Amino acid sequence: MKKYFVKIICFFVILSSCDVNENLNIDKKRPTKVEAEGLFTHGVAELSELMNSTHGYVNAFRLYAQYFAEVQYIDVGRYNQVNNNLGGAIWTRIYRNVLKNLAGAKEILNEMPSNQETKNKIAVLNFLEIYSYSILVDTFGDVPYTEAIDHTNPTPKYDDGETVYKKLFTRLNEAIANMGTGKGFSEIQDIVYKGDMVKWKKAANSLKLRMAMRIAGANPDLSKKYAEEAISSGLILQNSDNFGVEYLTTAPNTNPLWESLVQSGRRDFVAANTIVDIMNPIKDPRLSSYFKELDGKFVGGIYGSANSVDAASDLSDLMKKPDLPGYMITAAEVNFLLAEASERGYKVSSTTESYYNEGITASILEWGKTVDDVAAYLSQPSVAYTTAQGTWKQKIAMQKWIALFNNGFEGWTTWRIFDYPVLNPPSGMTLKDIPTRFLYPQTELQLNGTNHASAASAIGGDEKTTKLFWDKN
């Protein structure tokens, strides 16, 4: 009886202790409440991870731009998108890893008191969403937009790519208008601009200019309208304003390039003959920033073929720095966009040649070279705008493509827009086999088949060589 009596006493003691400290039931390592700032930082990091990675199954763009050539595994460089589900990697990372985080951060901020700081944060999140959707459209064509990011709808319809672009322009204007002075995200959470809203606004205007010039061949009037708005509102014109993540020297906050080229212990890539054979004859000073010399010269591996690491130039030490910035929009790119706008007769404040020179200058300085290197390079008749060979499109495309070496997506897109420079089709292929888009993910065929079929039909077929709506230059 004594044993049971003790149990009963204990039971009543427990019942009488009704004031329970619920904090003891909270796993502090698994918070139930997520802050908007953390979701923002994670979303930005995931976006940069995708755009700056060189992992062949995540980001094939440096290969598609023919900056890199492969060593052993050559499926990606030979445009096999199915075996590695390349489209799926881009699709999933943007919709799930980027847009979901950004949407979650906005949902939290929308419940907070409205003030300029909150408006600034929401405007930054909207800009990042717009950037992400522009990448989706520019990669695939028609994509889910109005019904995207809705966990209750596993089969979202696809929106027309051109219509999405128009909606993105409207949203971008709203985001820019809401970017005021004062604080945005904190210096610690903002791994891009450390809370500097002036720079965020320049980035938003620069994206607007990029998108406007993208549609120049398909919708000249709309292109001119939005380009001139962006030009008059402040752009990224100095390297100090470049848009991208500032990486650190220690893991896990290092540039994904370092992870693939150094931390992995692998050597999967060498310089591609396409870019080396273009840069060598014009004595481009950036060659040593991009690649290492091999027996006193720069040698490119054959694009689309297996290459020996002993027979082609390796990537430079600069490219292998863990804290190499992961830029997604640079002053060099913006100046070349302005050069194109000038040639198309848009209202700009300088000449085509001036913007062309500024684009080259910004790129060379970005890669650690000097103003003397710039002067020597521009003094060559084969480089100077007035004497370089080709049409204005070819001159601008060539130098823009060289400058975008560390932004494979825009390098590949430069070729898609201008059909220049002339790329090297892998053996057994022709120029017509080089992809102009990515295939939709295999999961979309399996889980969202009806909407996928409609989208494929609308764009002219879910093929690698189907041209997107803006590809009409």
CSV table of C-alpha atoms in Angstrom, one decimal:
chain,number,residue,atom,x,y,z
A,1,MET,CA,0.0,0.0,0.0
A,2,LYS,CA,2.8,2.4,0.8
A,3,LYS,CA,4.1,2.1,-2.7
A,4,TYR,CA,0.7,3.1,-4.2
A,5,PHE,CA,0.1,5.9,-1.7
A,6,VAL,CA,3.4,7.5,-2.8
A,7,LYS,CA,2.2,7.3,-6.4
A,8,ILE,CA,-1.1,8.9,-5.6
A,9,ILE,CA,0.6,11.7,-3.6
A,10,CYS,CA,2.9,12.4,-6.5
A,11,PHE,CA,-0.1,12.5,-8.9
A,12,PHE,CA,-1.8,15.2,-6.9
A,13,VAL,CA,1.4,17.1,-6.6
A,14,ILE,CA,1.7,17.1,-10.4
A,15,LEU,CA,-1.9,18.2,-10.8
A,16,SER,CA,-1.6,21.0,-8.4
A,17,SER,CA,1.4,22.4,-10.3
A,18,CYS,CA,-0.6,23.8,-13.1
A,19,ASP,CA,1.7,26.7,-13.9
A,20,VAL,CA,3.9,24.9,-16.4
A,21,ASN,CA,6.9,26.7,-18.0
A,22,GLU,CA,6.0,26.1,-21.6
A,23,ASN,CA,9.5,27.5,-22.7
A,24,LEU,CA,10.9,24.2,-21.6
A,25,ASN,CA,9.0,22.6,-24.5
A,26,ILE,CA,10.5,24.8,-27.1
A,27,ASP,CA,13.4,23.4,-29.1
A,28,LYS,CA,15.5,26.5,-29.5
A,29,LYS,CA,17.4,24.8,-32.3
A,30,ARG,CA,14.2,24.4,-34.3
A,31,PRO,CA,12.4,27.8,-34.0
A,32,THR,CA,8.7,27.8,-34.8
A,33,LYS,CA,8.8,31.4,-35.8
A,34,VAL,CA,11.0,32.5,-38.7
A,35,GLU,CA,12.1,36.1,-39.1
A,36,ALA,CA,11.7,37.8,-42.4
A,37,GLU,CA,15.4,38.8,-42.4
A,38,GLY,CA,16.5,35.2,-42.3
A,39,LEU,CA,14.3,34.2,-45.1
A,40,PHE,CA,15.6,37.2,-47.2
A,41,THR,CA,19.2,36.3,-46.6
A,42,HIS,CA,18.6,32.6,-47.4
A,43,GLY,CA,16.7,33.5,-50.6
A,44,VAL,CA,19.5,35.8,-51.8
A,45,ALA,CA,22.1,33.2,-51.0
A,46,GLU,CA,20.2,30.5,-52.9
A,47,LEU,CA,19.8,32.8,-55.9
A,48,SER,CA,23.5,33.6,-55.9
A,49,GLU,CA,24.4,29.9,-55.4
A,50,LEU,CA,22.5,29.0,-58.5
A,51,MET,CA,23.8,31.8,-60.7
A,52,ASN,CA,27.4,31.5,-59.6
A,53,SER,CA,27.8,27.7,-59.3
A,54,THR,CA,29.8,25.8,-61.8
A,55,HIS,CA,28.6,22.4,-60.8
A,56,GLY,CA,27.6,20.8,-64.1
A,57,TYR,CA,24.3,19.5,-62.8
A,58,VAL,CA,23.2,22.8,-61.4
A,59,ASN,CA,24.6,25.6,-63.6
A,60,ALA,CA,25.7,24.7,-67.1
A,61,PHE,CA,25.9,28.3,-68.3
A,62,ARG,CA,29.7,28.8,-68.3
A,63,LEU,CA,29.8,25.7,-70.5
A,64,TYR,CA,26.9,26.9,-72.8
A,65,ALA,CA,28.7,30.3,-73.1
A,66,GLN,CA,31.8,28.2,-74.0
A,67,TYR,CA,34.0,29.8,-71.4
A,68,PHE,CA,34.8,26.4,-69.9
A,69,ALA,CA,35.5,23.0,-71.5
A,70,GLU,CA,35.1,19.7,-69.7
A,71,VAL,CA,37.8,17.2,-68.8
A,72,GLN,CA,36.2,13.8,-68.4
A,73,TYR,CA,32.4,14.1,-68.1
A,74,ILE,CA,31.2,15.8,-71.3
A,75,ASP,CA,27.4,15.2,-71.3
A,76,VAL,CA,26.7,18.8,-70.2
A,77,GLY,CA,29.0,20.4,-72.7
A,78,ARG,CA,27.4,18.3,-75.4
A,79,TYR,CA,24.0,19.7,-74.4
A,80,ASN,CA,22.5,16.5,-72.9
A,81,GLN,CA,19.9,18.1,-70.7
A,82,VAL,CA,17.8,15.0,-70.1
A,83,ASN,CA,20.2,12.7,-68.3
A,84,ASN,CA,21.2,15.3,-65.7
A,85,ASN,CA,17.7,17.0,-65.6
A,86,LEU,CA,19.4,20.4,-65.9
A,87,GLY,CA,16.2,22.2,-66.3
A,88,GLY,CA,14.9,20.6,-63.1
A,89,ALA,CA,17.8,21.9,-61.1
A,90,ILE,CA,17.2,25.5,-62.2
A,91,TRP,CA,13.4,25.2,-61.8
A,92,THR,CA,13.5,23.7,-58.3
A,93,ARG,CA,16.1,26.0,-56.9
A,94,ILE,CA,14.4,29.2,-58.1
A,95,TYR,CA,10.8,28.2,-57.3
A,96,ARG,CA,11.5,26.3,-54.0
A,97,ASN,CA,14.7,27.7,-52.7
A,98,VAL,CA,14.5,31.3,-53.8
A,99,LEU,CA,10.9,32.4,-54.4
A,100,LYS,CA,9.4,30.5,-51.5
A,101,ASN,CA,11.8,32.2,-49.1
A,102,LEU,CA,11.2,35.6,-50.6
A,103,ALA,CA,7.4,35.1,-50.5
A,104,GLY,CA,7.6,34.0,-46.8
A,105,ALA,CA,9.6,37.1,-45.9
A,106,LYS,CA,7.1,39.3,-47.6
A,107,GLU,CA,4.2,37.7,-45.9
A,108,ILE,CA,5.8,38.4,-42.5
A,109,LEU,CA,6.7,42.0,-43.4
A,110,ASN,CA,3.2,42.7,-44.7
A,111,GLU,CA,1.8,42.0,-41.2
A,112,MET,CA,4.1,44.6,-39.7
A,113,PRO,CA,3.4,48.4,-39.3
A,114,SER,CA,3.9,50.2,-42.6
A,115,ASN,CA,6.9,52.6,-42.5
A,116,GLN,CA,9.7,53.4,-45.0
A,117,GLU,CA,12.0,50.8,-43.6
A,118,THR,CA,9.4,48.1,-44.1
A,119,LYS,CA,8.6,49.5,-47.6
A,120,ASN,CA,12.3,49.3,-48.5
A,121,LYS,CA,12.5,45.7,-47.4
A,122,ILE,CA,9.4,44.7,-49.4
A,123,ALA,CA,10.7,46.6,-52.4
A,124,VAL,CA,14.0,44.7,-52.2
A,125,LEU,CA,12.1,41.4,-52.0
A,126,ASN,CA,10.0,42.3,-55.0
A,127,PHE,CA,13.1,43.2,-57.0
A,128,LEU,CA,14.7,39.8,-56.1
A,129,GLU,CA,11.4,38.0,-57.1
A,130,ILE,CA,11.4,39.9,-60.4
A,131,TYR,CA,15.0,39.0,-61.1
A,132,SER,CA,14.3,35.4,-60.4
A,133,TYR,CA,11.2,35.2,-62.7
A,134,SER,CA,13.2,37.0,-65.4
A,135,ILE,CA,15.8,34.2,-65.2
A,136,LEU,CA,13.0,31.6,-65.4
A,137,VAL,CA,11.4,33.2,-68.5
A,138,ASP,CA,14.8,33.7,-70.1
A,139,THR,CA,15.7,30.0,-69.5
A,140,PHE,CA,12.5,28.2,-70.4
A,141,GLY,CA,10.0,30.6,-72.1
A,142,ASP,CA,6.5,30.2,-70.7
A,143,VAL,CA,6.5,29.4,-66.9
A,144,PRO,CA,4.1,29.3,-64.0
A,145,TYR,CA,3.7,32.8,-62.6
A,146,THR,CA,0.2,33.8,-61.6
A,147,GLU,CA,-0.4,30.4,-60.0
A,148,ALA,CA,3.1,29.8,-58.8
A,149,ILE,CA,4.3,29.5,-55.2
A,150,ASP,CA,0.9,28.1,-54.0
A,151,HIS,CA,1.3,24.9,-52.1
A,152,THR,CA,-2.4,24.2,-52.5
A,153,ASN,CA,-2.0,24.0,-56.3
A,154,PRO,CA,0.4,21.3,-57.4
A,155,THR,CA,-0.5,21.8,-61.1
A,156,PRO,CA,-0.1,25.5,-61.8
A,157,LYS,CA,-0.8,26.8,-65.3
A,158,TYR,CA,2.0,28.3,-67.3
A,159,ASP,CA,1.9,32.0,-68.3
A,160,ASP,CA,3.0,33.4,-71.6
A,161,GLY,CA,6.6,34.6,-71.3
A,162,GLU,CA,6.0,37.9,-73.0
A,163,THR,CA,3.0,38.6,-70.8
A,164,VAL,CA,5.1,37.7,-67.7
A,165,TYR,CA,7.8,40.2,-68.8
A,166,LYS,CA,5.2,43.0,-69.1
A,167,LYS,CA,3.9,42.2,-65.6
A,168,LEU,CA,7.5,42.2,-64.3
A,169,PHE,CA,8.1,45.7,-65.8
A,170,THR,CA,5.0,47.0,-63.9
A,171,ARG,CA,6.1,45.4,-60.7
A,172,LEU,CA,9.7,46.6,-61.1
A,173,ASN,CA,8.4,50.2,-61.5
A,174,GLU,CA,6.5,49.8,-58.3
A,175,ALA,CA,9.5,48.4,-56.4
A,176,ILE,CA,11.7,51.2,-57.6
A,177,ALA,CA,9.2,53.8,-56.6
A,178,ASN,CA,9.0,52.3,-53.1
A,179,MET,CA,12.8,52.2,-52.6
A,180,GLY,CA,13.3,55.3,-50.4
A,181,THR,CA,16.1,56.6,-48.4
A,182,GLY,CA,17.0,55.2,-45.0
A,183,LYS,CA,17.4,51.7,-43.9
A,184,GLY,CA,16.5,48.4,-45.6
A,185,PHE,CA,17.6,45.1,-44.3
A,186,SER,CA,20.4,45.3,-41.7
A,187,GLU,CA,24.0,45.3,-42.6
A,188,ILE,CA,24.4,41.8,-41.2
A,189,GLN,CA,21.5,40.3,-43.1
A,190,ASP,CA,22.0,42.1,-46.4
A,191,ILE,CA,24.9,40.1,-47.9
A,192,VAL,CA,24.7,42.2,-51.1
A,193,TYR,CA,24.6,45.9,-50.3
A,194,LYS,CA,24.7,45.9,-46.4
A,195,GLY,CA,21.4,47.8,-46.3
A,196,ASP,CA,22.4,50.6,-48.8
A,197,MET,CA,19.1,51.4,-50.5
A,198,VAL,CA,20.7,53.7,-53.1
A,199,LYS,CA,22.6,50.7,-54.5
A,200,TRP,CA,19.6,48.5,-54.4
A,201,LYS,CA,17.7,51.1,-56.5
A,202,LYS,CA,20.6,51.2,-59.0
A,203,ALA,CA,20.4,47.4,-59.3
A,204,ALA,CA,16.7,47.5,-59.9
A,205,ASN,CA,17.1,50.1,-62.6
A,206,SER,CA,19.9,48.1,-64.2
A,207,LEU,CA,17.7,45.0,-64.2
A,208,LYS,CA,15.0,47.1,-65.9
A,209,LEU,CA,17.5,48.2,-68.6
A,210,ARG,CA,18.7,44.6,-69.1
A,211,MET,CA,15.1,43.4,-69.6
A,212,ALA,CA,14.3,46.3,-71.8
A,213,MET,CA,17.2,45.6,-74.1
A,214,ARG,CA,16.3,41.9,-74.1
A,215,ILE,CA,13.0,42.7,-75.9
A,216,ALA,CA,14.4,45.2,-78.3
A,217,GLY,CA,14.0,43.0,-81.3
A,218,ALA,CA,10.5,41.8,-80.3
A,219,ASN,CA,8.9,45.0,-79.0
A,220,PRO,CA,11.0,48.0,-79.9
A,221,ASP,CA,8.6,50.6,-78.6
A,222,LEU,CA,8.2,49.0,-75.2
A,223,SER,CA,12.0,48.4,-75.0
A,224,LYS,CA,12.7,52.1,-75.7
A,225,LYS,CA,10.1,53.2,-73.1
A,226,TYR,CA,11.5,51.1,-70.2
A,227,ALA,CA,15.1,51.5,-71.2
A,228,GLU,CA,14.9,55.3,-71.2
A,229,GLU,CA,13.1,55.2,-67.9
A,230,ALA,CA,15.9,53.1,-66.4
A,231,ILE,CA,18.6,55.3,-68.0
A,232,SER,CA,17.2,58.5,-66.4
A,233,SER,CA,16.9,56.9,-62.9
A,234,GLY,CA,20.4,55.8,-62.0
A,235,LEU,CA,22.3,52.7,-63.0
A,236,ILE,CA,25.2,50.5,-61.9
A,237,LEU,CA,28.0,52.3,-63.7
A,238,GLN,CA,30.9,51.7,-61.2
A,239,ASN,CA,32.3,48.4,-60.0
A,240,SER,CA,31.6,49.5,-56.4
A,241,ASP,CA,27.9,49.2,-57.2
A,242,ASN,CA,28.0,45.8,-58.8
A,243,PHE,CA,25.0,43.6,-57.8
A,244,GLY,CA,26.0,40.3,-56.2
A,245,VAL,CA,26.9,38.5,-53.0
A,246,GLU,CA,30.1,39.4,-51.2
A,247,TYR,CA,31.4,36.0,-50.2
A,248,LEU,CA,33.8,35.2,-47.3
A,249,THR,CA,37.0,33.2,-47.0
A,250,THR,CA,35.6,30.6,-44.7
A,251,ALA,CA,33.0,27.9,-45.3
A,252,PRO,CA,30.0,27.7,-45.6
A,253,ASN,CA,30.0,31.3,-46.9
A,254,THR,CA,32.4,30.8,-49.8
A,255,ASN,CA,31.8,31.4,-53.5
A,256,PRO,CA,30.3,28.2,-55.0
A,257,LEU,CA,33.0,28.4,-57.6
A,258,TRP,CA,35.6,27.7,-54.9
A,259,GLU,CA,33.6,24.7,-53.7
A,260,SER,CA,33.7,23.2,-57.2
A,261,LEU,CA,37.2,24.1,-58.3
A,262,VAL,CA,39.1,23.8,-55.0
A,263,GLN,CA,37.2,22.3,-52.1
A,264,SER,CA,35.9,19.4,-54.1
A,265,GLY,CA,39.5,18.3,-54.9
A,266,ARG,CA,38.4,17.7,-58.5
A,267,ARG,CA,39.5,19.3,-61.8
A,268,ASP,CA,36.6,19.0,-64.1
A,269,PHE,CA,37.1,22.1,-66.2
A,270,VAL,CA,39.8,23.8,-68.3
A,271,ALA,CA,39.8,26.9,-70.5
A,272,ALA,CA,37.6,26.5,-73.6
A,273,ASN,CA,39.3,27.0,-77.0
A,274,THR,CA,36.4,29.3,-78.0
A,275,ILE,CA,37.3,32.1,-75.6
A,276,VAL,CA,41.1,31.6,-75.6
A,277,ASP,CA,41.2,31.6,-79.4
A,278,ILE,CA,39.3,34.9,-79.4
A,279,MET,CA,41.3,36.6,-76.6
A,280,ASN,CA,44.8,35.5,-77.6
A,281,PRO,CA,45.0,37.5,-80.9
A,282,ILE,CA,43.8,40.7,-79.3
A,283,LYS,CA,46.2,40.5,-76.4
A,284,ASP,CA,43.4,40.7,-73.9
A,285,PRO,CA,44.9,41.6,-70.5
A,286,ARG,CA,42.1,39.6,-68.7
A,287,LEU,CA,43.5,36.3,-69.9
A,288,SER,CA,45.7,36.0,-66.9
A,289,SER,CA,42.8,36.8,-64.6
A,290,TYR,CA,40.7,34.2,-66.2
A,291,PHE,CA,43.2,31.4,-66.8
A,292,LYS,CA,46.7,30.1,-66.0
A,293,GLU,CA,49.4,30.0,-68.6
A,294,LEU,CA,50.5,26.6,-69.8
A,295,ASP,CA,54.2,26.6,-70.8
A,296,GLY,CA,54.1,30.3,-71.2
A,297,LYS,CA,50.9,30.6,-73.2
A,298,PHE,CA,47.2,30.3,-72.8
A,299,VAL,CA,45.7,27.1,-74.4
A,300,GLY,CA,42.1,26.2,-74.7
A,301,GLY,CA,40.7,22.7,-74.5
A,302,ILE,CA,38.4,21.5,-77.3
A,303,TYR,CA,34.9,22.5,-76.4
A,304,GLY,CA,32.5,19.5,-76.3
A,305,SER,CA,35.2,16.9,-76.1
A,306,ALA,CA,37.1,15.3,-73.2
A,307,ASN,CA,40.3,17.2,-72.5
A,308,SER,CA,43.5,16.4,-70.6
A,309,VAL,CA,44.3,18.7,-67.7
A,310,ASP,CA,47.9,18.7,-68.8
A,311,ALA,CA,47.1,20.0,-72.3
A,312,ALA,CA,44.9,23.0,-71.6
A,313,SER,CA,45.0,26.1,-69.3
A,314,ASP,CA,43.6,25.7,-65.8
A,315,LEU,CA,41.3,28.3,-64.2
A,316,SER,CA,43.3,31.2,-62.6
A,317,ASP,CA,44.0,31.5,-58.9
A,318,LEU,CA,41.7,34.6,-58.9
A,319,MET,CA,38.8,32.4,-60.1
A,320,LYS,CA,39.6,30.0,-57.3
A,321,LYS,CA,39.4,32.6,-54.4
A,322,PRO,CA,36.9,31.6,-51.8
A,323,ASP,CA,35.8,35.2,-51.4
A,324,LEU,CA,35.5,36.0,-55.1
A,325,PRO,CA,32.3,38.1,-55.4
A,326,GLY,CA,29.4,36.5,-57.0
A,327,TYR,CA,28.2,39.3,-59.3
A,328,MET,CA,24.9,39.0,-61.1
A,329,ILE,CA,24.8,42.5,-62.7
A,330,THR,CA,28.0,44.5,-63.3
A,331,ALA,CA,29.0,48.0,-64.4
A,332,ALA,CA,30.6,46.4,-67.5
A,333,GLU,CA,27.3,44.7,-68.5
A,334,VAL,CA,25.3,47.9,-68.0
A,335,ASN,CA,27.7,50.0,-70.1
A,336,PHE,CA,27.4,47.5,-73.0
A,337,LEU,CA,23.6,47.7,-72.6
A,338,LEU,CA,23.9,51.5,-72.9
A,339,ALA,CA,26.1,51.1,-76.0
A,340,GLU,CA,23.3,49.0,-77.6
A,341,ALA,CA,20.7,51.5,-76.6
A,342,SER,CA,22.7,54.2,-78.2
A,343,GLU,CA,23.0,52.3,-81.4
A,344,ARG,CA,19.2,51.7,-81.4
A,345,GLY,CA,18.6,55.4,-81.2
A,346,TYR,CA,17.3,55.5,-77.6
A,347,LYS,CA,17.8,58.7,-75.6
A,348,VAL,CA,21.2,58.4,-73.8
A,349,SER,CA,23.7,60.9,-72.4
A,350,SER,CA,26.8,59.7,-74.3
A,351,THR,CA,28.0,58.0,-77.4
A,352,THR,CA,28.1,54.3,-78.3
A,353,GLU,CA,31.9,54.4,-78.4
A,354,SER,CA,32.0,56.0,-75.0
A,355,TYR,CA,29.8,53.3,-73.4
A,356,TYR,CA,31.7,50.6,-75.3
A,357,ASN,CA,35.0,51.9,-73.9
A,358,GLU,CA,33.5,52.2,-70.4
A,359,GLY,CA,32.2,48.6,-70.5
A,360,ILE,CA,35.7,47.4,-71.4
A,361,THR,CA,37.3,49.6,-68.8
A,362,ALA,CA,35.0,48.5,-66.0
A,363,SER,CA,35.6,44.8,-66.9
A,364,ILE,CA,39.4,45.1,-67.0
A,365,LEU,CA,39.5,47.0,-63.7
A,366,GLU,CA,37.1,44.5,-62.1
A,367,TRP,CA,39.5,41.8,-62.9
A,368,GLY,CA,42.4,43.5,-61.2
A,369,LYS,CA,44.2,45.1,-64.1
A,370,THR,CA,45.2,48.7,-64.5
A,371,VAL,CA,44.2,51.8,-66.5
A,372,ASP,CA,47.4,51.3,-68.5
A,373,ASP,CA,46.2,47.9,-69.5
A,374,VAL,CA,42.9,49.5,-70.5
A,375,ALA,CA,44.7,52.1,-72.7
A,376,ALA,CA,46.9,49.5,-74.4
A,377,TYR,CA,43.9,47.2,-75.1
A,378,LEU,CA,41.7,50.0,-76.5
A,379,SER,CA,44.5,51.3,-78.7
A,380,GLN,CA,44.5,48.2,-80.8
A,381,PRO,CA,42.6,48.6,-84.1
A,382,SER,CA,41.0,45.2,-83.6
A,383,VAL,CA,39.5,46.4,-80.4
A,384,ALA,CA,38.8,50.1,-80.9
A,385,TYR,CA,35.1,50.6,-81.7
A,386,THR,CA,35.6,52.6,-84.9
A,387,THR,CA,38.0,50.1,-86.4
A,388,ALA,CA,37.1,46.7,-85.0
A,389,GLN,CA,35.6,44.3,-87.5
A,390,GLY,CA,31.9,43.5,-87.8
A,391,THR,CA,28.6,45.3,-87.4
A,392,TRP,CA,27.8,47.3,-84.3
A,393,LYS,CA,26.0,44.3,-82.9
A,394,GLN,CA,29.0,42.1,-83.4
A,395,LYS,CA,31.4,44.6,-81.9
A,396,ILE,CA,29.3,45.1,-78.8
A,397,ALA,CA,28.4,41.4,-78.5
A,398,MET,CA,32.0,40.3,-78.7
A,399,GLN,CA,33.3,42.6,-75.9
A,400,LYS,CA,30.2,42.1,-73.8
A,401,TRP,CA,30.7,38.3,-74.0
A,402,ILE,CA,34.3,38.5,-73.0
A,403,ALA,CA,33.4,40.8,-70.1
A,404,LEU,CA,30.7,38.4,-68.8
A,405,PHE,CA,33.1,35.6,-68.3
A,406,ASN,CA,32.1,35.0,-64.7
A,407,ASN,CA,28.4,35.3,-65.5
A,408,GLY,CA,27.7,32.4,-67.8
A,409,PHE,CA,24.0,33.0,-68.0
A,410,GLU,CA,24.4,36.4,-69.5
A,411,GLY,CA,27.3,35.3,-71.6
A,412,TRP,CA,25.2,32.5,-73.2
A,413,THR,CA,22.3,35.0,-73.5
A,414,THR,CA,24.5,37.5,-75.3
A,415,TRP,CA,25.1,34.8,-77.9
A,416,ARG,CA,21.4,34.0,-78.0
A,417,ILE,CA,20.5,37.7,-78.6
A,418,PHE,CA,23.2,38.5,-81.2
A,419,ASP,CA,24.2,35.1,-82.6
A,420,TYR,CA,27.7,36.3,-81.9
A,421,PRO,CA,30.5,35.5,-81.2
A,422,VAL,CA,30.6,32.4,-83.3
A,423,LEU,CA,30.6,29.5,-81.0
A,424,ASN,CA,32.1,26.0,-81.7
A,425,PRO,CA,29.6,23.3,-82.1
A,426,PRO,CA,30.7,20.0,-80.4
A,427,SER,CA,32.0,17.3,-82.8
A,428,GLY,CA,29.2,15.8,-84.8
A,429,MET,CA,26.9,18.9,-84.3
A,430,THR,CA,26.3,22.1,-86.1
A,431,LEU,CA,25.6,25.6,-84.8
A,432,LYS,CA,21.9,24.8,-85.1
A,433,ASP,CA,22.3,22.3,-82.3
A,434,ILE,CA,23.5,24.8,-79.7
A,435,PRO,CA,20.6,25.3,-77.2
A,436,THR,CA,18.7,28.5,-77.1
A,437,ARG,CA,16.7,27.4,-74.0
A,438,PHE,CA,16.4,24.6,-71.4
A,439,LEU,CA,13.9,21.8,-71.5
A,440,TYR,CA,11.2,21.8,-68.9
A,441,PRO,CA,11.9,19.5,-65.9
A,442,GLN,CA,11.0,15.9,-66.2
A,443,THR,CA,8.8,16.2,-63.1
A,444,GLU,CA,6.6,18.7,-65.0
A,445,LEU,CA,5.9,16.1,-67.7
A,446,GLN,CA,5.0,13.6,-65.0
A,447,LEU,CA,3.1,15.7,-62.5
A,448,ASN,CA,1.8,18.7,-64.5
A,449,GLY,CA,1.4,17.1,-67.9
A,450,THR,CA,-1.6,19.0,-69.2
A,451,ASN,CA,-0.2,22.4,-68.4
A,452,HIS,CA,3.2,21.4,-69.6
A,453,ALA,CA,1.8,20.2,-73.0
A,454,SER,CA,0.0,23.5,-73.4
A,455,ALA,CA,3.1,25.5,-72.7
A,456,ALA,CA,5.2,23.4,-75.0
A,457,SER,CA,2.7,23.9,-77.8
A,458,ALA,CA,2.5,27.6,-77.1
A,459,ILE,CA,6.3,28.2,-77.4
A,460,GLY,CA,6.7,26.1,-80.5
A,461,GLY,CA,7.8,22.8,-78.8
A,462,ASP,CA,9.7,21.8,-75.7
A,463,GLU,CA,13.0,21.6,-77.6
A,464,LYS,CA,16.5,22.9,-76.7
A,465,THR,CA,16.6,24.9,-79.9
A,466,THR,CA,13.2,26.6,-79.6
A,467,LYS,CA,13.7,30.3,-79.6
A,468,LEU,CA,12.2,32.4,-76.9
A,469,PHE,CA,9.8,35.3,-77.6
A,470,TRP,CA,12.5,38.0,-77.4
A,471,ASP,CA,15.0,36.1,-79.6
A,472,LYS,CA,14.4,38.1,-82.8
A,473,ASN,CA,17.4,40.2,-83.3
